[in-house]
Amino acid sequence: MTTQDPLSDMVSRINNASEMGHDQVSLSSSKFKEAVAEVLQKEGYIADYQVEELPGNKKDLKVELRYKEGKPVIDEMERVSKPSRRVYVSQEEIPDVLGGLGTAVLSTSNGLMTGEDAREEKVGGELLFKVW
């Protein structure tokens, strides 16, 4: 089944799985979702991710969730830019999530990156979601 907004689906599934205490979450794979998983892993929000080949030229993305002392590392993921309302920010407008305790994820001309990385590279872009 295809969804209208794959990123919202990914954010919801990760939120729900971490709330329920699951070890991993399985999603249909795409290069974009793999890039999101890579950013989340680099920032320490997920333990690992793997791309699994399926019959029929399809791929599955397995995201291994991370817990600290029995509590999920991801407290909340909030989608900001949506298909119905795109949110673009310049480098000066990139938000600090929870005073620096969280992370904003942007789609920029240099690829997917955190708000902190975008500020360092002096680029803005579409503010996809916030995670803390």
mmCIF file of N, CA and C in Angstrom, residues 5-71:
data_model
loop_
_atom_site.group_PDB
_atom_site.id
_atom_site.type_symbol
_atom_site.label_atom_id
_atom_site.label_comp_id
_atom_site.label_asym_id
_atom_site.label_seq_id
_atom_site.Cartn_x
_atom_site.Cartn_y
_atom_site.Cartn_z
ATOM 1 N N ASP A 5 1.966 10.523 2.213
ATOM 2 C CA ASP A 5 3.097 11.188 2.843
ATOM 3 C C ASP A 5 3.965 10.158 3.573
ATOM 4 N N PRO A 6 4.962 9.599 2.883
ATOM 5 C CA PRO A 6 5.785 8.548 3.492
ATOM 6 C C PRO A 6 6.534 8.992 4.748
ATOM 7 N N LEU A 7 6.943 10.262 4.809
ATOM 8 C CA LEU A 7 7.684 10.726 5.986
ATOM 9 C C LEU A 7 6.776 10.762 7.214
ATOM 10 N N SER A 8 5.550 11.240 7.055
ATOM 11 C CA SER A 8 4.611 11.239 8.183
ATOM 12 C C SER A 8 4.346 9.820 8.666
ATOM 13 N N ASP A 9 4.233 8.889 7.735
ATOM 14 C CA ASP A 9 4.035 7.494 8.085
ATOM 15 C C ASP A 9 5.226 6.977 8.890
ATOM 16 N N MET A 10 6.437 7.306 8.451
ATOM 17 C CA MET A 10 7.650 6.873 9.146
ATOM 18 C C MET A 10 7.715 7.465 10.552
ATOM 19 N N VAL A 11 7.439 8.762 10.661
ATOM 20 C CA VAL A 11 7.462 9.448 11.964
ATOM 21 C C VAL A 11 6.439 8.814 12.907
ATOM 22 N N SER A 12 5.226 8.570 12.416
ATOM 23 C CA SER A 12 4.166 7.977 13.247
ATOM 24 C C SER A 12 4.537 6.577 13.701
ATOM 25 N N ARG A 13 5.072 5.772 12.781
ATOM 26 C CA ARG A 13 5.430 4.404 13.143
ATOM 27 C C ARG A 13 6.537 4.366 14.188
ATOM 28 N N ILE A 14 7.534 5.226 14.046
ATOM 29 C CA ILE A 14 8.627 5.256 15.029
ATOM 30 C C ILE A 14 8.105 5.746 16.376
ATOM 31 N N ASN A 15 7.278 6.789 16.376
ATOM 32 C CA ASN A 15 6.668 7.287 17.619
ATOM 33 C C ASN A 15 5.882 6.184 18.313
ATOM 34 N N ASN A 16 4.999 5.519 17.574
ATOM 35 C CA ASN A 16 4.139 4.490 18.156
ATOM 36 C C ASN A 16 4.948 3.295 18.662
ATOM 37 N N ALA A 17 5.935 2.857 17.888
ATOM 38 C CA ALA A 17 6.744 1.699 18.294
ATOM 39 C C ALA A 17 7.552 1.990 19.547
ATOM 40 N N SER A 18 8.127 3.206 19.634
ATOM 41 C CA SER A 18 8.921 3.532 20.822
ATOM 42 C C SER A 18 8.024 3.680 22.046
ATOM 43 N N GLU A 19 6.809 4.215 21.861
ATOM 44 C CA GLU A 19 5.863 4.328 22.970
ATOM 45 C C GLU A 19 5.452 2.964 23.501
ATOM 46 N N MET A 20 5.325 1.986 22.592
ATOM 47 C CA MET A 20 4.892 0.646 22.976
ATOM 48 C C MET A 20 6.055 -0.241 23.424
ATOM 49 N N GLY A 21 7.289 0.257 23.316
ATOM 50 C CA GLY A 21 8.445 -0.495 23.788
ATOM 51 C C GLY A 21 8.950 -1.552 22.823
ATOM 52 N N HIS A 22 8.624 -1.436 21.539
ATOM 53 C CA HIS A 22 9.109 -2.402 20.550
ATOM 54 C C HIS A 22 10.608 -2.214 20.314
ATOM 55 N N ASP A 23 11.277 -3.308 19.939
ATOM 56 C CA ASP A 23 12.708 -3.257 19.668
ATOM 57 C C ASP A 23 13.010 -2.652 18.314
ATOM 58 N N GLN A 24 12.144 -2.938 17.339
ATOM 59 C CA GLN A 24 12.380 -2.418 15.994
ATOM 60 C C GLN A 24 11.063 -2.143 15.293
ATOM 61 N N VAL A 25 11.175 -1.403 14.205
ATOM 62 C CA VAL A 25 10.019 -1.064 13.387
ATOM 63 C C VAL A 25 10.388 -1.349 11.935
ATOM 64 N N SER A 26 9.440 -1.867 11.175
ATOM 65 C CA SER A 26 9.683 -2.225 9.788
ATOM 66 C C SER A 26 8.881 -1.310 8.868
ATOM 67 N N LEU A 27 9.561 -0.764 7.858
ATOM 68 C CA LEU A 27 8.935 0.156 6.905
ATOM 69 C C LEU A 27 9.336 -0.239 5.496
ATOM 70 N N SER A 28 8.550 0.188 4.522
ATOM 71 C CA SER A 28 9.010 0.026 3.147
ATOM 72 C C SER A 28 10.159 1.008 2.953
ATOM 73 N N SER A 29 11.150 0.612 2.186
ATOM 74 C CA SER A 29 12.372 1.407 2.069
ATOM 75 C C SER A 29 12.349 2.333 0.861
ATOM 76 N N SER A 30 13.026 3.455 1.020
ATOM 77 C CA SER A 30 13.307 4.381 -0.082
ATOM 78 C C SER A 30 14.603 5.097 0.272
ATOM 79 N N LYS A 31 15.220 5.725 -0.694
ATOM 80 C CA LYS A 31 16.469 6.445 -0.427
ATOM 81 C C LYS A 31 16.240 7.554 0.595
ATOM 82 N N PHE A 32 15.087 8.213 0.507
ATOM 83 C CA PHE A 32 14.764 9.297 1.428
ATOM 84 C C PHE A 32 14.638 8.770 2.863
ATOM 85 N N LYS A 33 13.906 7.676 3.049
ATOM 86 C CA LYS A 33 13.738 7.105 4.390
ATOM 87 C C LYS A 33 15.070 6.617 4.947
ATOM 88 N N GLU A 34 15.924 6.077 4.077
ATOM 89 C CA GLU A 34 17.252 5.648 4.512
ATOM 90 C C GLU A 34 18.077 6.845 4.974
ATOM 91 N N ALA A 35 17.947 7.982 4.274
ATOM 92 C CA ALA A 35 18.667 9.198 4.669
ATOM 93 C C ALA A 35 18.163 9.704 6.019
ATOM 94 N N VAL A 36 16.844 9.630 6.243
ATOM 95 C CA VAL A 36 16.276 10.029 7.537
ATOM 96 C C VAL A 36 16.811 9.116 8.638
ATOM 97 N N ALA A 37 16.817 7.806 8.390
ATOM 98 C CA ALA A 37 17.330 6.850 9.376
ATOM 99 C C ALA A 37 18.804 7.104 9.668
ATOM 100 N N GLU A 38 19.571 7.461 8.639
ATOM 101 C CA GLU A 38 20.992 7.757 8.828
ATOM 102 C C GLU A 38 21.198 8.970 9.739
ATOM 103 N N VAL A 39 20.389 10.015 9.531
ATOM 104 C CA VAL A 39 20.480 11.214 10.380
ATOM 105 C C VAL A 39 20.093 10.862 11.816
ATOM 106 N N LEU A 40 19.018 10.086 11.990
ATOM 107 C CA LEU A 40 18.585 9.694 13.337
ATOM 108 C C LEU A 40 19.637 8.836 14.034
ATOM 109 N N GLN A 41 20.310 7.971 13.282
ATOM 110 C CA GLN A 41 21.362 7.148 13.882
ATOM 111 C C GLN A 41 22.571 8.001 14.254
ATOM 112 N N LYS A 42 22.947 8.906 13.364
ATOM 113 C CA LYS A 42 24.106 9.771 13.622
ATOM 114 C C LYS A 42 23.886 10.621 14.875
ATOM 115 N N GLU A 43 22.633 11.042 15.084
ATOM 116 C CA GLU A 43 22.317 11.869 16.253
ATOM 117 C C GLU A 43 22.038 11.043 17.510
ATOM 118 N N GLY A 44 22.024 9.709 17.396
ATOM 119 C CA GLY A 44 21.868 8.837 18.557
ATOM 120 C C GLY A 44 20.437 8.545 18.956
ATOM 121 N N TYR A 45 19.474 8.813 18.088
ATOM 122 C CA TYR A 45 18.078 8.560 18.422
ATOM 123 C C TYR A 45 17.661 7.119 18.149
ATOM 124 N N ILE A 46 18.314 6.464 17.194
ATOM 125 C CA ILE A 46 18.043 5.050 16.933
ATOM 126 C C ILE A 46 19.361 4.289 17.031
ATOM 127 N N ALA A 47 19.265 2.987 17.330
ATOM 128 C CA ALA A 47 20.472 2.177 17.493
ATOM 129 C C ALA A 47 21.086 1.843 16.144
ATOM 130 N N ASP A 48 20.254 1.409 15.192
ATOM 131 C CA ASP A 48 20.768 0.971 13.902
ATOM 132 C C ASP A 48 19.613 0.866 12.923
ATOM 133 N N TYR A 49 19.950 0.706 11.657
ATOM 134 C CA TYR A 49 18.947 0.419 10.640
ATOM 135 C C TYR A 49 19.581 -0.470 9.575
ATOM 136 N N GLN A 50 18.771 -1.320 8.978
ATOM 137 C CA GLN A 50 19.233 -2.196 7.906
ATOM 138 C C GLN A 50 18.214 -2.163 6.779
ATOM 139 N N VAL A 51 18.715 -2.336 5.561
ATOM 140 C CA VAL A 51 17.852 -2.458 4.395
ATOM 141 C C VAL A 51 17.846 -3.929 4.007
ATOM 142 N N GLU A 52 16.657 -4.502 3.950
ATOM 143 C CA GLU A 52 16.503 -5.924 3.666
ATOM 144 C C GLU A 52 15.860 -6.098 2.287
ATOM 145 N N GLU A 53 16.508 -6.900 1.436
ATOM 146 C CA GLU A 53 15.974 -7.177 0.094
ATOM 147 C C GLU A 53 14.802 -8.150 0.206
ATOM 148 N N LEU A 54 13.714 -7.849 -0.494
ATOM 149 C CA LEU A 54 12.550 -8.728 -0.538
ATOM 150 C C LEU A 54 12.328 -9.209 -1.966
ATOM 151 N N PRO A 55 11.596 -10.298 -2.138
ATOM 152 C CA PRO A 55 11.309 -10.753 -3.503
ATOM 153 C C PRO A 55 10.498 -9.707 -4.263
ATOM 154 N N GLY A 56 10.699 -9.672 -5.560
ATOM 155 C CA GLY A 56 9.943 -8.732 -6.382
ATOM 156 C C GLY A 56 10.561 -7.352 -6.440
ATOM 157 N N ASN A 57 11.880 -7.253 -6.264
ATOM 158 C CA ASN A 57 12.596 -5.985 -6.351
ATOM 159 C C ASN A 57 12.095 -4.951 -5.329
ATOM 160 N N LYS A 58 11.736 -5.414 -4.133
ATOM 161 C CA LYS A 58 11.282 -4.513 -3.077
ATOM 162 C C LYS A 58 12.277 -4.563 -1.928
ATOM 163 N N LYS A 59 12.253 -3.528 -1.112
ATOM 164 C CA LYS A 59 13.156 -3.457 0.032
ATOM 165 C C LYS A 59 12.374 -3.054 1.277
ATOM 166 N N ASP A 60 12.843 -3.549 2.406
ATOM 167 C CA ASP A 60 12.283 -3.216 3.709
ATOM 168 C C ASP A 60 13.348 -2.481 4.520
ATOM 169 N N LEU A 61 12.936 -1.494 5.268
ATOM 170 C CA LEU A 61 13.840 -0.761 6.150
ATOM 171 C C LEU A 61 13.509 -1.165 7.581
ATOM 172 N N LYS A 62 14.463 -1.789 8.259
ATOM 173 C CA LYS A 62 14.289 -2.193 9.660
ATOM 174 C C LYS A 62 15.026 -1.183 10.533
ATOM 175 N N VAL A 63 14.274 -0.472 11.360
ATOM 176 C CA VAL A 63 14.840 0.540 12.250
ATOM 177 C C VAL A 63 14.855 -0.027 13.660
ATOM 178 N N GLU A 64 16.047 -0.119 14.235
ATOM 179 C CA GLU A 64 16.221 -0.633 15.589
ATOM 180 C C GLU A 64 16.168 0.541 16.563
ATOM 181 N N LEU A 65 15.172 0.530 17.424
ATOM 182 C CA LEU A 65 14.973 1.644 18.352
ATOM 183 C C LEU A 65 15.944 1.553 19.529
ATOM 184 N N ARG A 66 16.185 2.694 20.131
ATOM 185 C CA ARG A 66 17.153 2.778 21.221
ATOM 186 C C ARG A 66 16.436 3.139 22.515
ATOM 187 N N TYR A 67 16.844 2.512 23.597
ATOM 188 C CA TYR A 67 16.264 2.773 24.913
ATOM 189 C C TYR A 67 17.382 3.028 25.902
ATOM 190 N N LYS A 68 17.098 3.889 26.874
ATOM 191 C CA LYS A 68 18.069 4.166 27.930
ATOM 192 C C LYS A 68 17.348 3.972 29.257
ATOM 193 N N GLU A 69 17.841 3.037 30.043
ATOM 194 C CA GLU A 69 17.243 2.695 31.337
ATOM 195 C C GLU A 69 15.758 2.365 31.182
ATOM 196 N N GLY A 70 15.420 1.645 30.127
ATOM 197 C CA GLY A 70 14.042 1.211 29.906
ATOM 198 C C GLY A 70 13.126 2.234 29.281
ATOM 199 N N LYS A 71 13.613 3.453 29.078
ATOM 200 C CA LYS A 71 12.790 4.511 28.483
ATOM 201 C C LYS A 71 13.285 4.792 27.062
#
